[in-house]
Coordinates of C-alpha atoms in Angstrom, one line a residue:
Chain A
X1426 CA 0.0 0.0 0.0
X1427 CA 2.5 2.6 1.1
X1428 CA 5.1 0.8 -1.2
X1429 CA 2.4 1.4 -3.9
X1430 CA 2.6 5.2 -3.4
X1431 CA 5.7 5.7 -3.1
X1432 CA 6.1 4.2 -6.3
X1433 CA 3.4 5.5 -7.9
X1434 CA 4.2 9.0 -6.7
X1435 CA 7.9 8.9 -7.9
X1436 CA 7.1 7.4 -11.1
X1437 CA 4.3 10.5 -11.4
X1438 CA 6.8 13.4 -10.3
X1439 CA 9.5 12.5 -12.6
X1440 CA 6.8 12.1 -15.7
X1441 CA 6.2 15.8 -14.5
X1442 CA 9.8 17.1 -14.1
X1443 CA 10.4 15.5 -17.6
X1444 CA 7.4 17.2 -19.2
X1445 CA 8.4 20.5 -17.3
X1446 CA 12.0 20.9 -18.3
X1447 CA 11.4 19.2 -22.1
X1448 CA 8.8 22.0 -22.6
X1449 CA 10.6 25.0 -21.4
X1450 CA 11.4 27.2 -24.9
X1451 CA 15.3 28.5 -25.8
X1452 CA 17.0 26.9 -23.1
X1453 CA 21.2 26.7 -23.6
X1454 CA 21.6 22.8 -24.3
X1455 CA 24.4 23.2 -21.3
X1456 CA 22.1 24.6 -18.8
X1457 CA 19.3 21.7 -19.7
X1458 CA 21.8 19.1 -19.4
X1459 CA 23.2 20.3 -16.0
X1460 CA 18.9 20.4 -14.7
X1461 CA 18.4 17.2 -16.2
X1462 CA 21.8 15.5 -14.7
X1463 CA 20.5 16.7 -11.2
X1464 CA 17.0 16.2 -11.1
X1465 CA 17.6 12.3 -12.7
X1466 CA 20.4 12.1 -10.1
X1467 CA 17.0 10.2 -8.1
X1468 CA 17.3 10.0 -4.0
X1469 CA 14.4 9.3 -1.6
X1470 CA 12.4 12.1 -3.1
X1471 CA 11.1 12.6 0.7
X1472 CA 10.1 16.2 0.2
X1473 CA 7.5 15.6 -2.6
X1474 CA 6.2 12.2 -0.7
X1475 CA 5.6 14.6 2.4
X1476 CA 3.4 16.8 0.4
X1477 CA 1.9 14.5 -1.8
X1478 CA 1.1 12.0 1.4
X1479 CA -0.2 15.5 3.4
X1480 CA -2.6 16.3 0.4
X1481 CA -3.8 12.8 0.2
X1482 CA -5.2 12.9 4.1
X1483 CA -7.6 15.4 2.5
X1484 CA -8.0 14.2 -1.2
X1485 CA -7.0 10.8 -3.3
X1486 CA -7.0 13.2 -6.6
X1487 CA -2.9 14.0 -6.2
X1488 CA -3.0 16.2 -9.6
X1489 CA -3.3 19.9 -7.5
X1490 CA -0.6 18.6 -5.3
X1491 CA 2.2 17.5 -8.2
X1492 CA 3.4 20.9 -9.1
X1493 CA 3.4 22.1 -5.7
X1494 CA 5.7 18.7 -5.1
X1495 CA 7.7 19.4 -8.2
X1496 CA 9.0 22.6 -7.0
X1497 CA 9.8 21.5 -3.7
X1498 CA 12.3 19.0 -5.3
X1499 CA 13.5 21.8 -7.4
X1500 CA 14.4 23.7 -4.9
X1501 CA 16.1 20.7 -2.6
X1502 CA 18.1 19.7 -5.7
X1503 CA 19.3 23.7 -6.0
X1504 CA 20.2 23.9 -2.8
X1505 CA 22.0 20.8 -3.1
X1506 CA 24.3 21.7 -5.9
X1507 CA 24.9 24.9 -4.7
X1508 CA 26.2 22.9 -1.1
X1509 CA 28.1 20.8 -2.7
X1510 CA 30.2 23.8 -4.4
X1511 CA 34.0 23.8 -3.3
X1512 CA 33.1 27.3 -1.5
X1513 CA 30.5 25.4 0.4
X1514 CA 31.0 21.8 1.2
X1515 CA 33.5 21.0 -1.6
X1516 CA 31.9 17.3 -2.4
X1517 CA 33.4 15.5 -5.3
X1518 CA 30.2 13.1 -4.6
X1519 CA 26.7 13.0 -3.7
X1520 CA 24.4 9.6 -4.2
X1521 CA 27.7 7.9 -5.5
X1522 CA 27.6 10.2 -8.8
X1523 CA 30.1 13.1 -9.6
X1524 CA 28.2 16.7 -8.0
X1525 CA 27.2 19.1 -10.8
X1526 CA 30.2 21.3 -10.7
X1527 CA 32.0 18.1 -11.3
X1528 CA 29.9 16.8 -14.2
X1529 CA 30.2 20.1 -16.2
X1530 CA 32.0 22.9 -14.2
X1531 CA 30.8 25.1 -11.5
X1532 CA 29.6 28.3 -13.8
X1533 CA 26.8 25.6 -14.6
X1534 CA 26.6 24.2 -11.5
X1535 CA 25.9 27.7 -9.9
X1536 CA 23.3 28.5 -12.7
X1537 CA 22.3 25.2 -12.8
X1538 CA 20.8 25.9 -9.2
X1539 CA 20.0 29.5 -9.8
X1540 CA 17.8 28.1 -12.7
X1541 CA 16.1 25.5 -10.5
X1542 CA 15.4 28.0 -7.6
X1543 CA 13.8 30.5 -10.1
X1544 CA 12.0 27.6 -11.9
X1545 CA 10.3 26.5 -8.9
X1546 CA 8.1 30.1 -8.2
X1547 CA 7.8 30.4 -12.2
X1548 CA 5.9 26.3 -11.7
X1549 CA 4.0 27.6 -8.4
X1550 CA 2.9 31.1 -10.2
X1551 CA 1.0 28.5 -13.0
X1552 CA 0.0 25.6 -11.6
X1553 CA -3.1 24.2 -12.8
X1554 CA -5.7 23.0 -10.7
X1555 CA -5.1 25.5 -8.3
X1556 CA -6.8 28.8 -7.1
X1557 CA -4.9 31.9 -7.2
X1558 CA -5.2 32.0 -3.4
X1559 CA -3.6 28.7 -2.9
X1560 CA -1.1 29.6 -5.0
X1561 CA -0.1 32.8 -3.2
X1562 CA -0.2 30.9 -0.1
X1563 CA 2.1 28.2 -1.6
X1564 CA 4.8 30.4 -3.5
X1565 CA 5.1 32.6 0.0
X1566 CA 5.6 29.6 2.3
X1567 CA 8.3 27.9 0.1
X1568 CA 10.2 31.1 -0.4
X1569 CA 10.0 31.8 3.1
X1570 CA 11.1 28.7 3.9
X1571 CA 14.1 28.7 1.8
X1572 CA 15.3 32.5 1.9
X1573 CA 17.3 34.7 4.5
X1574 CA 14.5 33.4 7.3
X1575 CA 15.3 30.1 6.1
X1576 CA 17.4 27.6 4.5
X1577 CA 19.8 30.6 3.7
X1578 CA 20.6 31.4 6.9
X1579 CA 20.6 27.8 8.4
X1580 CA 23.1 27.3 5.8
X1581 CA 25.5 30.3 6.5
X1582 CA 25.1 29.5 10.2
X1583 CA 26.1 25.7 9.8
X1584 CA 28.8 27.1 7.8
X1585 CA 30.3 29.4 10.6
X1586 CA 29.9 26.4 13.1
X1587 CA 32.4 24.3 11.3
X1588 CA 35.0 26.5 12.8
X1589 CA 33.8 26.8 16.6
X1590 CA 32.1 24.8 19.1
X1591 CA 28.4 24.9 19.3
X1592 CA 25.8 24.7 22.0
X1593 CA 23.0 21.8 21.1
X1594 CA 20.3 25.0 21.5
X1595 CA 22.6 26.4 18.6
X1596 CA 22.7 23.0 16.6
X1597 CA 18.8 22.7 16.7
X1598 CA 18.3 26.4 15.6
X1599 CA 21.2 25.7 12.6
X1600 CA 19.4 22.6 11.6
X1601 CA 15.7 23.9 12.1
X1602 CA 16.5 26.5 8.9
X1603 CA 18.6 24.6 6.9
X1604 CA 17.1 21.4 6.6
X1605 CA 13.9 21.9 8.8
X1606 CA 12.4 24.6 7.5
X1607 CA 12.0 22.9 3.8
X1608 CA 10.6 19.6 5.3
X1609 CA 8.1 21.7 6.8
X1610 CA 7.2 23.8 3.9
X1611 CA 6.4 20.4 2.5
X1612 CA 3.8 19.0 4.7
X1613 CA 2.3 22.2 5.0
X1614 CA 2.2 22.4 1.5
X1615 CA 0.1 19.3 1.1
X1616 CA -2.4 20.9 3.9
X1617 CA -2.1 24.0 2.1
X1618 CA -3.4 22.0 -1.4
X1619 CA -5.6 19.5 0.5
X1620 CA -7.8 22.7 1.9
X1621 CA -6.5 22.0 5.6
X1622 CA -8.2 24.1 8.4
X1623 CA -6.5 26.0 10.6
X1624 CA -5.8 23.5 13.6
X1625 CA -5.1 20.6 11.1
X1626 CA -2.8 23.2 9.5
X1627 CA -1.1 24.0 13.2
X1628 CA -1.1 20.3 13.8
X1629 CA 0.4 19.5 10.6
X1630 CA 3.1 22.0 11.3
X1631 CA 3.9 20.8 14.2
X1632 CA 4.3 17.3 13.2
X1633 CA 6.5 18.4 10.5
X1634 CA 8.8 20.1 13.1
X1635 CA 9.1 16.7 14.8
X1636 CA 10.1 14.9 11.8
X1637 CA 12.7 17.8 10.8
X1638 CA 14.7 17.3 14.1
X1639 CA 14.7 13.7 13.9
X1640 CA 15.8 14.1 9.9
X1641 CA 18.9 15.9 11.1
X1642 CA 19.4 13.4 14.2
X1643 CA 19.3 10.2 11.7
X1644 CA 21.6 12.3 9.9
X1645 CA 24.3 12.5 12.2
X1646 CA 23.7 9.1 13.7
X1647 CA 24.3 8.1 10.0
X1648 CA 28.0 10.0 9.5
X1649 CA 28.9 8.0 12.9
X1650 CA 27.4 4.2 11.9
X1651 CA 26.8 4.2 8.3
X1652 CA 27.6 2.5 5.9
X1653 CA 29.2 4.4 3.6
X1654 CA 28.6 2.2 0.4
X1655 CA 24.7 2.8 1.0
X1656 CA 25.2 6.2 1.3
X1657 CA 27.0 6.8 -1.3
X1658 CA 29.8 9.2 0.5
X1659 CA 32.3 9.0 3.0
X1660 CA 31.4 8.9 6.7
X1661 CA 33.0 9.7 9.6
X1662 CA 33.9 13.7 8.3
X1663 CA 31.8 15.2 10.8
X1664 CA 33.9 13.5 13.4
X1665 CA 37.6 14.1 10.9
X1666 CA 36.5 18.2 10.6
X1667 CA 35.5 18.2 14.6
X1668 CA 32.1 19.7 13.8
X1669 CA 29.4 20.1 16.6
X1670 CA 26.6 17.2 16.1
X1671 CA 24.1 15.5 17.9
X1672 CA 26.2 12.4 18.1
X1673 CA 29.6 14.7 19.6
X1674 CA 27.1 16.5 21.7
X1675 CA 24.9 14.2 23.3
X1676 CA 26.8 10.9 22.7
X1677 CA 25.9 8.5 19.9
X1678 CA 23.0 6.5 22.5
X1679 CA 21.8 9.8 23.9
X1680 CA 21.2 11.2 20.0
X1681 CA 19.4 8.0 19.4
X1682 CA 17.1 8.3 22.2
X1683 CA 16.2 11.7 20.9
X1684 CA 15.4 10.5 17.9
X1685 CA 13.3 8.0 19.2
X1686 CA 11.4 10.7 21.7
X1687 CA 11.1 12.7 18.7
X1688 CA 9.6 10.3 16.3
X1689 CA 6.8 9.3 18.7
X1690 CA 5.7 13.2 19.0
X1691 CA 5.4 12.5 15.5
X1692 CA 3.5 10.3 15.9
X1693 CA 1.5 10.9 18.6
X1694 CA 0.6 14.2 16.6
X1695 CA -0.9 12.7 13.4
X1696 CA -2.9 10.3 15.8
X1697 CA -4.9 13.6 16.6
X1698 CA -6.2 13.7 13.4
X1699 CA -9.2 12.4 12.0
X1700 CA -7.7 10.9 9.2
X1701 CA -6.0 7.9 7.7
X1702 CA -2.3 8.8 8.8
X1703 CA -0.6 5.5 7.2
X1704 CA 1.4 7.2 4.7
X1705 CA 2.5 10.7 7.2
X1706 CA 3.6 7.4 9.6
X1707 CA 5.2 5.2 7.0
X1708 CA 7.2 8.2 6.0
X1709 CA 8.3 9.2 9.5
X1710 CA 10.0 5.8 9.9
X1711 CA 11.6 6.3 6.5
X1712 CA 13.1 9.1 8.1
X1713 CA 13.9 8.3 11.3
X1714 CA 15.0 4.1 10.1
X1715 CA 16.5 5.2 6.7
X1716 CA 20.5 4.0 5.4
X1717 CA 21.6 6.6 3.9
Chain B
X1332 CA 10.4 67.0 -13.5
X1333 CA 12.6 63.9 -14.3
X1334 CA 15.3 64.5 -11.9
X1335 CA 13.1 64.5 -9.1
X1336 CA 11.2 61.7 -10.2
X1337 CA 14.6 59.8 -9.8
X1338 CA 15.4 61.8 -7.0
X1339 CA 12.1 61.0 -5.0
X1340 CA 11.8 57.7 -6.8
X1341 CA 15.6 56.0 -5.7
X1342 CA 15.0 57.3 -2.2
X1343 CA 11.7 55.6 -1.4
X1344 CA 13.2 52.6 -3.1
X1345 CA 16.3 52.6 -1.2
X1346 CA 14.3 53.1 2.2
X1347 CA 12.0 50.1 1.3
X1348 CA 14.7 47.9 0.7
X1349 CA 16.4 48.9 4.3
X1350 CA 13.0 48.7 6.0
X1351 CA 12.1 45.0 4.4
X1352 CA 15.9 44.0 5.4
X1353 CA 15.8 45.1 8.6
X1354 CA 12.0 43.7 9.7
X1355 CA 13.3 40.0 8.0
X1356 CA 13.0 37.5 11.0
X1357 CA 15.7 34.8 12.0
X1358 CA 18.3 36.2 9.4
X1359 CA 21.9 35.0 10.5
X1360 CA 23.8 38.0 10.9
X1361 CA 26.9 37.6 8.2
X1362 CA 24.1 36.6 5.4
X1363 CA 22.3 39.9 6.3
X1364 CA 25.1 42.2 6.0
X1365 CA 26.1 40.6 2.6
X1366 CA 22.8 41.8 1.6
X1367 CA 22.9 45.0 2.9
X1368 CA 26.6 45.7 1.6
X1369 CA 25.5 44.9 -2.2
X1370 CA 22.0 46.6 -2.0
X1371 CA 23.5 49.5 -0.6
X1372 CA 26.6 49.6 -3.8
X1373 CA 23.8 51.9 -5.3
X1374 CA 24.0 52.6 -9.3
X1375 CA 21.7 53.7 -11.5
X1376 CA 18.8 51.5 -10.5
X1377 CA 17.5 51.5 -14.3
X1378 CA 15.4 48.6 -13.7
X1379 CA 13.2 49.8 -11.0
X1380 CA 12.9 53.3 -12.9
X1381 CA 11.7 51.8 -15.7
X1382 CA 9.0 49.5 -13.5
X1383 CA 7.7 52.7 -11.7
X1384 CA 8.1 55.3 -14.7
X1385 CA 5.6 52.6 -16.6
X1386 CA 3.1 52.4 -13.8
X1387 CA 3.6 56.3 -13.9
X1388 CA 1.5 56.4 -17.5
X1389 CA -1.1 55.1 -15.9
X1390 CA -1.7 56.2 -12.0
X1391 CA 0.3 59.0 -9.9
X1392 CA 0.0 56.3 -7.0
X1393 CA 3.3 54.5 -6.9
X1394 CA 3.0 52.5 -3.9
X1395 CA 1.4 49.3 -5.6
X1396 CA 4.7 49.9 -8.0
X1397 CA 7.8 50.0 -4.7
X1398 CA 7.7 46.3 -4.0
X1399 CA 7.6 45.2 -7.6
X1400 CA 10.3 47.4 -8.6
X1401 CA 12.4 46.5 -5.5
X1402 CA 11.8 42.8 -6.2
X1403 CA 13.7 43.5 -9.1
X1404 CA 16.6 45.3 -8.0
X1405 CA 17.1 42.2 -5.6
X1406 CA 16.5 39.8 -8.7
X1407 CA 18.8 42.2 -10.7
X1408 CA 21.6 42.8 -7.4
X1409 CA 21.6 38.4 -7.1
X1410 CA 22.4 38.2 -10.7
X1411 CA 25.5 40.9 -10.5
X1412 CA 26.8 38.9 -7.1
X1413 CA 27.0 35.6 -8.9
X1414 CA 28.2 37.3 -12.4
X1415 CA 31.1 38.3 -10.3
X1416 CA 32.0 34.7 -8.7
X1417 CA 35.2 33.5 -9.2
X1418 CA 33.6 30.8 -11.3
X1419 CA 32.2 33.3 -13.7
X1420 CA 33.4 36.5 -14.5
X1421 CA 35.8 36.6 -11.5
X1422 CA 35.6 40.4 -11.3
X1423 CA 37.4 41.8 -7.9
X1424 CA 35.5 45.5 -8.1
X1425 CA 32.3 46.7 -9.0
X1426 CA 31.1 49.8 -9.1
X1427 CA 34.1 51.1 -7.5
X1428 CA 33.5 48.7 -4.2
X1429 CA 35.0 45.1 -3.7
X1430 CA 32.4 42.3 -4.8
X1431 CA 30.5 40.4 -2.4
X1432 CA 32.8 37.4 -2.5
X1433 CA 36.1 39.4 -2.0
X1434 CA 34.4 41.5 1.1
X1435 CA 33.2 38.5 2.5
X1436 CA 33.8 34.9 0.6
X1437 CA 32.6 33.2 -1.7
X1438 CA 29.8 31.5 0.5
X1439 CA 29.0 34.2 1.8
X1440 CA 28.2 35.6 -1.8
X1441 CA 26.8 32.4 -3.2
X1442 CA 24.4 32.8 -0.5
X1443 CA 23.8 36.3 -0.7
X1444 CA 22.5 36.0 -4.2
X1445 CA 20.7 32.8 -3.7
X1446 CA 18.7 34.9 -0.5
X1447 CA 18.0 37.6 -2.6
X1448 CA 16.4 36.0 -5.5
X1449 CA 14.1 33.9 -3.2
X1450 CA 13.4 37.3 -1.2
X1451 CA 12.1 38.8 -4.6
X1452 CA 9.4 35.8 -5.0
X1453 CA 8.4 36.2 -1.0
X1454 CA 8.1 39.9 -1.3
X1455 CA 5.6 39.4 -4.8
X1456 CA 3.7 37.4 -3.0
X1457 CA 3.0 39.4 0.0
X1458 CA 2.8 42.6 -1.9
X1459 CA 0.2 45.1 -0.8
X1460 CA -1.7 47.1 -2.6
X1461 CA -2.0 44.3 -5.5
X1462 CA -4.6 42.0 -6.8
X1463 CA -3.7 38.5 -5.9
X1464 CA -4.3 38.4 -10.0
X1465 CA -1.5 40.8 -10.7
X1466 CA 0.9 39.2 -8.0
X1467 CA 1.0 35.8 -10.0
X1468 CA 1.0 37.7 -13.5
X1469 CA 4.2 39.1 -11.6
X1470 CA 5.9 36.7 -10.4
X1471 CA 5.1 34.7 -13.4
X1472 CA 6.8 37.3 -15.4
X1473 CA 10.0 37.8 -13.5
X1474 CA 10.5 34.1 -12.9
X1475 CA 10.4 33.8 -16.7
X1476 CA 12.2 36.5 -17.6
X1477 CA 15.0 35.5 -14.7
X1478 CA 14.9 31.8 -15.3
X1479 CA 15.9 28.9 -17.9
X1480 CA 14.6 30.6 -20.6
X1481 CA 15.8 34.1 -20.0
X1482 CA 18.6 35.3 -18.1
X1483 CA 20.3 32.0 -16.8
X1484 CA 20.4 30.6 -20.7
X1485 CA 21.6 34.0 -21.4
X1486 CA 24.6 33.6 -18.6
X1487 CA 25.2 29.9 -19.6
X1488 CA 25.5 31.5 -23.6
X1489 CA 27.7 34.4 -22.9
X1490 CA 29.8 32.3 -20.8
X1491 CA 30.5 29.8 -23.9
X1492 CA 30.5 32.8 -26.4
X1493 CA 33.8 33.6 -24.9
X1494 CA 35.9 30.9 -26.0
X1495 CA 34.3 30.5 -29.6
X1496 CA 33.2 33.6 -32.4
X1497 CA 29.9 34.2 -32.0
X1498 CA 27.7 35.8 -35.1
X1499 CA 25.3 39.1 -35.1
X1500 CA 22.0 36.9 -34.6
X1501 CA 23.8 34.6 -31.7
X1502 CA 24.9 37.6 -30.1
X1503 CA 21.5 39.4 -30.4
X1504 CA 20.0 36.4 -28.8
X1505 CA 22.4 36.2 -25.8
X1506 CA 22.1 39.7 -24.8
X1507 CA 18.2 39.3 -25.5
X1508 CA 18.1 36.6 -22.5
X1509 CA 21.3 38.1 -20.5
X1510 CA 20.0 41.4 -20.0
X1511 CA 17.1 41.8 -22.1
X1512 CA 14.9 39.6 -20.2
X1513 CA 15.2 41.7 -16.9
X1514 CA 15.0 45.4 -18.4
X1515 CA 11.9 44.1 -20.5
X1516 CA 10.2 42.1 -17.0
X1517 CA 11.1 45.8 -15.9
X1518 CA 8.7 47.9 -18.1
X1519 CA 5.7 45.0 -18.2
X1520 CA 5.7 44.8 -14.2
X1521 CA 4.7 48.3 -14.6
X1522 CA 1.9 47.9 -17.1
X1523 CA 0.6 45.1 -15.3
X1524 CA 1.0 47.2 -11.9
X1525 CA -0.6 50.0 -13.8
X1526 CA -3.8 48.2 -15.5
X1527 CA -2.4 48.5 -18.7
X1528 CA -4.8 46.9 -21.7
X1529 CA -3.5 44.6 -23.7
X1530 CA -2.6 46.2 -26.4
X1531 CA -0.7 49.1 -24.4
X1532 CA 1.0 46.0 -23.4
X1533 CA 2.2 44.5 -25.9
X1534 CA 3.7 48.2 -27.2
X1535 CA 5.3 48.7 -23.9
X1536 CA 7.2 45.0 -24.3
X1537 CA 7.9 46.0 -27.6
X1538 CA 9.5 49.3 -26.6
X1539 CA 11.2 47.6 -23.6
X1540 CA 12.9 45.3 -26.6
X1541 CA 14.3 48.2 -28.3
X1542 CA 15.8 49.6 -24.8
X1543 CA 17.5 46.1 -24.0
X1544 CA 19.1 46.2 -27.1
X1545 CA 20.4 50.0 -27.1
X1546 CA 21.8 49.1 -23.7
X1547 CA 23.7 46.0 -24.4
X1548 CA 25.0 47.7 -27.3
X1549 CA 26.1 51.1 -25.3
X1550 CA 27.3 48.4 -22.8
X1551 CA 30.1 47.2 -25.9
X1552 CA 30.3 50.6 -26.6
X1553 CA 31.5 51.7 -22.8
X1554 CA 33.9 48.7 -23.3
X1555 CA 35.9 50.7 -26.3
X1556 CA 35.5 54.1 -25.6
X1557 CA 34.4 54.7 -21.5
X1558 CA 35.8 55.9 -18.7
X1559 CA 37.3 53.4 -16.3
X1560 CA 37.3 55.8 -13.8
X1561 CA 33.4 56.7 -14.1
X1562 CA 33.1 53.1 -14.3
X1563 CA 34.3 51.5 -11.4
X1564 CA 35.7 49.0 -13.8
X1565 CA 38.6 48.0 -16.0
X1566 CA 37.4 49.0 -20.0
X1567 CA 38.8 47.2 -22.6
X1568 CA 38.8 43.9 -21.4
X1569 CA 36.1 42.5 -24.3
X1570 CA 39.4 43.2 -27.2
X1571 CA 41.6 41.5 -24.8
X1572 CA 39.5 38.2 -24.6
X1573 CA 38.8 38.8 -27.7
X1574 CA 35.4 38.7 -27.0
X1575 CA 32.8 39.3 -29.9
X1576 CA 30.6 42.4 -29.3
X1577 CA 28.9 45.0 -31.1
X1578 CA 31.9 47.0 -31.5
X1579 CA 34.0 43.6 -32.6
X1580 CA 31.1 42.8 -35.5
X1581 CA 29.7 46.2 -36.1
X1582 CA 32.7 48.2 -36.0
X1583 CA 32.4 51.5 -33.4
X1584 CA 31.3 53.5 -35.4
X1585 CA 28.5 50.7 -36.9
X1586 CA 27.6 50.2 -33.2
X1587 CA 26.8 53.3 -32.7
X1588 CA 24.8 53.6 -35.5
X1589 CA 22.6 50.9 -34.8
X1590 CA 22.6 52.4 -31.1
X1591 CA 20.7 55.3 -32.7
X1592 CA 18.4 53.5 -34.6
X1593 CA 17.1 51.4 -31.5
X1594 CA 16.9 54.4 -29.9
X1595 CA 14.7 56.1 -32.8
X1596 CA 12.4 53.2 -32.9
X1597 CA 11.7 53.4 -28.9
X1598 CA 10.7 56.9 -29.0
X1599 CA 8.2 56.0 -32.3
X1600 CA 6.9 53.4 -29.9
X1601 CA 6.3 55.6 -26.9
X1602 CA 4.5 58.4 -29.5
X1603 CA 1.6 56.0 -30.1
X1604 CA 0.8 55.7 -26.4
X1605 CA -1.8 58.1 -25.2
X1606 CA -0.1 58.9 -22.1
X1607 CA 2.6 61.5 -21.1
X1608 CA 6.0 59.1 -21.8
X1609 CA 8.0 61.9 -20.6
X1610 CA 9.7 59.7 -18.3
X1611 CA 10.2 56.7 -20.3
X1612 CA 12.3 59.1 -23.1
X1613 CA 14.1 60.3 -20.5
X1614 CA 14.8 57.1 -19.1
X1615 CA 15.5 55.8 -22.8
X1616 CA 18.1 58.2 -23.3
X1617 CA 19.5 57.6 -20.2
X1618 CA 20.0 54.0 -21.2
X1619 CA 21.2 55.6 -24.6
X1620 CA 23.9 58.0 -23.2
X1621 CA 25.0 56.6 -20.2
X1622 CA 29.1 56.8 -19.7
X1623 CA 29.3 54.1 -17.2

């Protein structure tokens, strides 16, 4: 069943990011290369799942919610290659295939991301099957989300903390903008397309701000016990560059057990809700249980 | 009359920018003063003249016009930041001042341009004074005109063009994305902000064609024959890569001659409109005539 959607849905969002960036008019051949490396490069696709799976509590017709879905992943996969720069994170890898400034160079790679960012709002501002209001609604959350309030900041501030200690107050408020704030733009999004009221809305927010924490948690747990085959990256660097994590700062069993406290006020959230949560549940443990 | 309008017009833009800055929530404080330090480098601000001497035809009321035309200057300000990157045109001084990455780094500028262009989209969408209608008409328009299929194509193209002779038509069509796209988003944000009908419209984007041209073509021209000192740049550095320009393909003096005749045939334009385009000619010829 939830195997079924996931499935279903990835199969559906890539048909639409084909569609999308085939149909766009005078693109450089360079530039459509460097989108189309990225967005094929795959991945969990978590982002899209979390609004398509929020949308579906409220509706089983998914076609409102693709475009919304579509952008998110645009905007993941920008930010992505713009980390991955050798002014940011310098990675040579990412999913075990070269990073876009590798691929081509990183003039593309920075406009391959700049493209995707812009392309995103440019999707949101016409998606069918969508009232102006909703969109609106839709376009301001996600660039909230991932501007200066946002993602922008989280990642400028994670970048400063590379080279000092943090407090774990500190850590959360890094990781809450730069990796929470998009995961929660996503499963408002789908409440946002589903017609949510306002206390589903809050409770849906809320439940998204569980899963973010436990996202990053899973994460560094991951750089300490993965397997770095399955991940396709090295491991261990958070440890090799001495950088503040929930592993250095609350010891490896003590980051679990937050992970674990955190994924049951996940849960415990969408049992509030008069809906069927399967899929909002099944992707929580994807989060919190994933490899890689 | 015209000075004034600048006057009056660069100063409520400038104090909208500082005020939306300074009210952002959450903003990590090196991010914040990268966007401060390039918003404040000044220059002409051509693009959000032309957005509010265009609503001007049609309504002495400029406030529904600020936040578009400030939305632009940050879309406008992003694309300068990463223009300058190391990766691209590695330029150490603009306007007389360091660029972003060599006052702060190149993260720090990366970042700075990838904030401002989502800050551009937030700021559309929350827009007062504004239809929801003409928000999405607007941020339709500058995502479009900044994306894929406008200025990003037009970046990936110029960057190519520079290790391989490019012809008349290829050139026309890279400066058509690369800086066409933005001055012509420019002048139909403010016929859309205005009300304009549709065939006022489609004169105006007709018009703002003529003015992209004339300034890419000045902009070669500058590159011969300017003022390095008025320019805050090195001149002469197209001949030295021996970049094609106008001036490489047209000859100077055939660049200016063409210079003239888009000129001529933006004025004709402007003469069919009903309206008093006083500010447009004025804005035209300073496109035209600028020495920097």
């Amino acid at each position: 069943m939830f195997e079924s959607f996931v499935t279903n849905s990835k199969k559906q969002l890539e048909a639409t990011m084909t569609a999308t960036l085939q149909q766009l008019p005078d693109v450089n051949p360079r530039h459509q290369a460097a989108l189309d490396y990225s967005l094929a490069a795959g991945g969990k696709r978590i982002r899209p799942l979390l609004v398509l799976a929020t949308a579906t509590l409220f509706t089983s017709d998914l076609k409102a919610a693709m475009i919304p879905a579509m952008a998110m992943e645009f905007i993941h996969t920008y930010s992505l290659i713009h980390d991955d720069l050798p002014a940011m994170d310098n990675d040579d890898y990412r999913r075990g295939r070269l990073t876009s400034h590798k691929q081509f160079d990183e003039a593309t790679a920075i406009l391959a991301g700049d493209g995707l960012l812009t392309l995103a709002f440019e999707q949101l501002a016409t998606a069918p099957h969508l009232s102006e209001t909703a969109r609106i609604k839709l376009i301001r959350l996600f660039a909230y989300a991932a501007g200066p309030s946002g993602m922008i900041s989280g990642q400028q501030s994670d970048i400063e903390a590379e080279t000092r200690a943090v407090s774990l107050p500190e850590l959360a408020q890094i990781h809450s903008q730069k990796t929470g704030a998009l995961l929660q733009a996503s499963v408002c999004a789908g409440a946002i397309v589903g017609g949510a009221n306002m206390s589903e809305y809050q409770l849906l927010e809320n439940f998204a701000t569980k899963i973010g924490i436990a996202f990053q948690i899973q994460d560094d747990i991951l750089d300490v016990i993965g397997d770095a085959t399955k991940m396709g990256k090295q491991t261990g660097m958070d440890a090799q560059l001495n950088k503040s994590t929930y592993t250095s700062l609350l010891t490896l069993a003590g980051a679990q057990q937050q992970l674990t406290a955190y994924t049951e006020a996940a849960y415990a959230l969408l049992e509030q809700l008069p809906y069927d949560t399967a899929y909002l549940e099944a992707l929580t443990a994807m989060i919190a249980e994933r490899e890689a």
